[in-house]
XYZ file of C-alpha atoms in Angstrom:
114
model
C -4.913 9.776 -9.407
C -1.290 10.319 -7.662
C -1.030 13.253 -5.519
C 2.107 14.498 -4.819
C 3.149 16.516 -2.328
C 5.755 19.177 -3.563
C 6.817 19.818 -7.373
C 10.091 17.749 -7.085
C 7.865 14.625 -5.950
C 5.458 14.987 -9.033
C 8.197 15.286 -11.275
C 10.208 12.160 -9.897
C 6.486 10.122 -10.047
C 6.195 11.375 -13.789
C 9.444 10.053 -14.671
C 9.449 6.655 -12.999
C 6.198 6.148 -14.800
C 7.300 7.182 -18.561
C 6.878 4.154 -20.576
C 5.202 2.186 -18.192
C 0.716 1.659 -19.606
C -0.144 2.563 -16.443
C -3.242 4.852 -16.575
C -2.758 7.428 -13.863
C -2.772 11.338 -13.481
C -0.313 12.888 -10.926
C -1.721 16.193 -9.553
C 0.240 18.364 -6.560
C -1.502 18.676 -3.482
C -4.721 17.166 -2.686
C -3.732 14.316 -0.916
C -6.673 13.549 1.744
C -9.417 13.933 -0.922
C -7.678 11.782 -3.336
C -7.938 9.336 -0.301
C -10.871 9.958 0.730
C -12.773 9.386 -3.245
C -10.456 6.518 -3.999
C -11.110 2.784 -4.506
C -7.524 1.694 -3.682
C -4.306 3.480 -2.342
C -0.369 3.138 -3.598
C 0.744 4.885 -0.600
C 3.684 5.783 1.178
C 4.669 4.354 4.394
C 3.932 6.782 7.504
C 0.492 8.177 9.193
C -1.165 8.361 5.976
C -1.109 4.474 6.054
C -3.387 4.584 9.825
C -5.905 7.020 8.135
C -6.066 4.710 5.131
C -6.526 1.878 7.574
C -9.514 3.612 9.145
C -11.410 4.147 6.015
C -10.785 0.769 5.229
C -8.791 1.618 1.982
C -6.975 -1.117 0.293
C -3.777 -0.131 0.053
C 0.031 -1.193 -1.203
C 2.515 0.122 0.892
C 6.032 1.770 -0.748
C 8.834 3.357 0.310
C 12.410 4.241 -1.103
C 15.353 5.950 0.426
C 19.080 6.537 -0.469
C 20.675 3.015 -0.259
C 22.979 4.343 2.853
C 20.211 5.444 4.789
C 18.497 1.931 3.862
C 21.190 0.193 5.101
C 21.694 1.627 8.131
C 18.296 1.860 9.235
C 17.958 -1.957 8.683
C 20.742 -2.946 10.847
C 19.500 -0.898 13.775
C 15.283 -1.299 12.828
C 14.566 -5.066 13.909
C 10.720 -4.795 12.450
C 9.469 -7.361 9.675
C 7.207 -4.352 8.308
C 7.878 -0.566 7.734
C 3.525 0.082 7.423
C 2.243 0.998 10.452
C -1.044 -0.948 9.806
C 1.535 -3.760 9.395
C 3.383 -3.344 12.702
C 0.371 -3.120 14.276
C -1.385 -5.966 13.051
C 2.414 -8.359 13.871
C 1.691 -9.314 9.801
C 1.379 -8.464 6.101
C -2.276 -6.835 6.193
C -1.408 -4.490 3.501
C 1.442 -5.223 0.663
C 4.571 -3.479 1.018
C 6.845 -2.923 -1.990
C 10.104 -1.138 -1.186
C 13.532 0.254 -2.122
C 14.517 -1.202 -5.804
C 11.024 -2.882 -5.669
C 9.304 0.244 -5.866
C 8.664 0.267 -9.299
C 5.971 1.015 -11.701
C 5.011 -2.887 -13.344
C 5.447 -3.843 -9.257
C 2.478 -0.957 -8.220
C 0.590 -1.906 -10.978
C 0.730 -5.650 -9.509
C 0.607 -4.472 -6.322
C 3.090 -6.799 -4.957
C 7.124 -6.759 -5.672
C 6.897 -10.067 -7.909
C 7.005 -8.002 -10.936
């Protein structure tokens, strides 16, 4: 189960899973309970990731932006990691699969090898 947060997020989920056999039903809203109920998390990076942490989750971190923004933000963000359970830790605990990696084949994987 995906939840997504507002109507324009489900429908942008929907369509960057259309022909991909992955077997998953987005719904809007319900985010902490799909959390809370799940085996494993394809989350987004942010606070979400430190409540995921403390349940003990597993989890693949993702995250896109407009390119520009992406850019910039890497020139002036000297981090290795954009998950907070990641910064924290100073190393990979969690996969992180961003930008043009964020893909459907790469969630599935759960890495961005795909």
């Amino acid at each position: 189960m995906v939840p997504a947060a507002n109507h324009d997020r489900h429908a942008q989920i929907l369509e960057m899973l259309q022909g991909e056999d992955v077997p998953v039903k987005v719904v809007l809203g319900h985010g902490r309970e799909a959390m809370h109920c799940s085996d494993a998390l394809l989350i987004a990076s942010g606070t979400a990731t430190l409540e995921a942490m403390f349940l003990k989750k597993p989890m693949v971190i993702s995250y896109r932006m407009a390119a520009a923004s992406w850019m910039l933000l890497s020139r002036m963000v000297k981090t290795p990691f954009v998950g907070l359970p990641n910064i924290l830790a100073r190393e990979a605990v969690a996969p992180e699969i961003l930008q043009q990696d964020a893909t459907a084949r790469a969630w599935r994987r759960g890495d961005a090898r795909a």
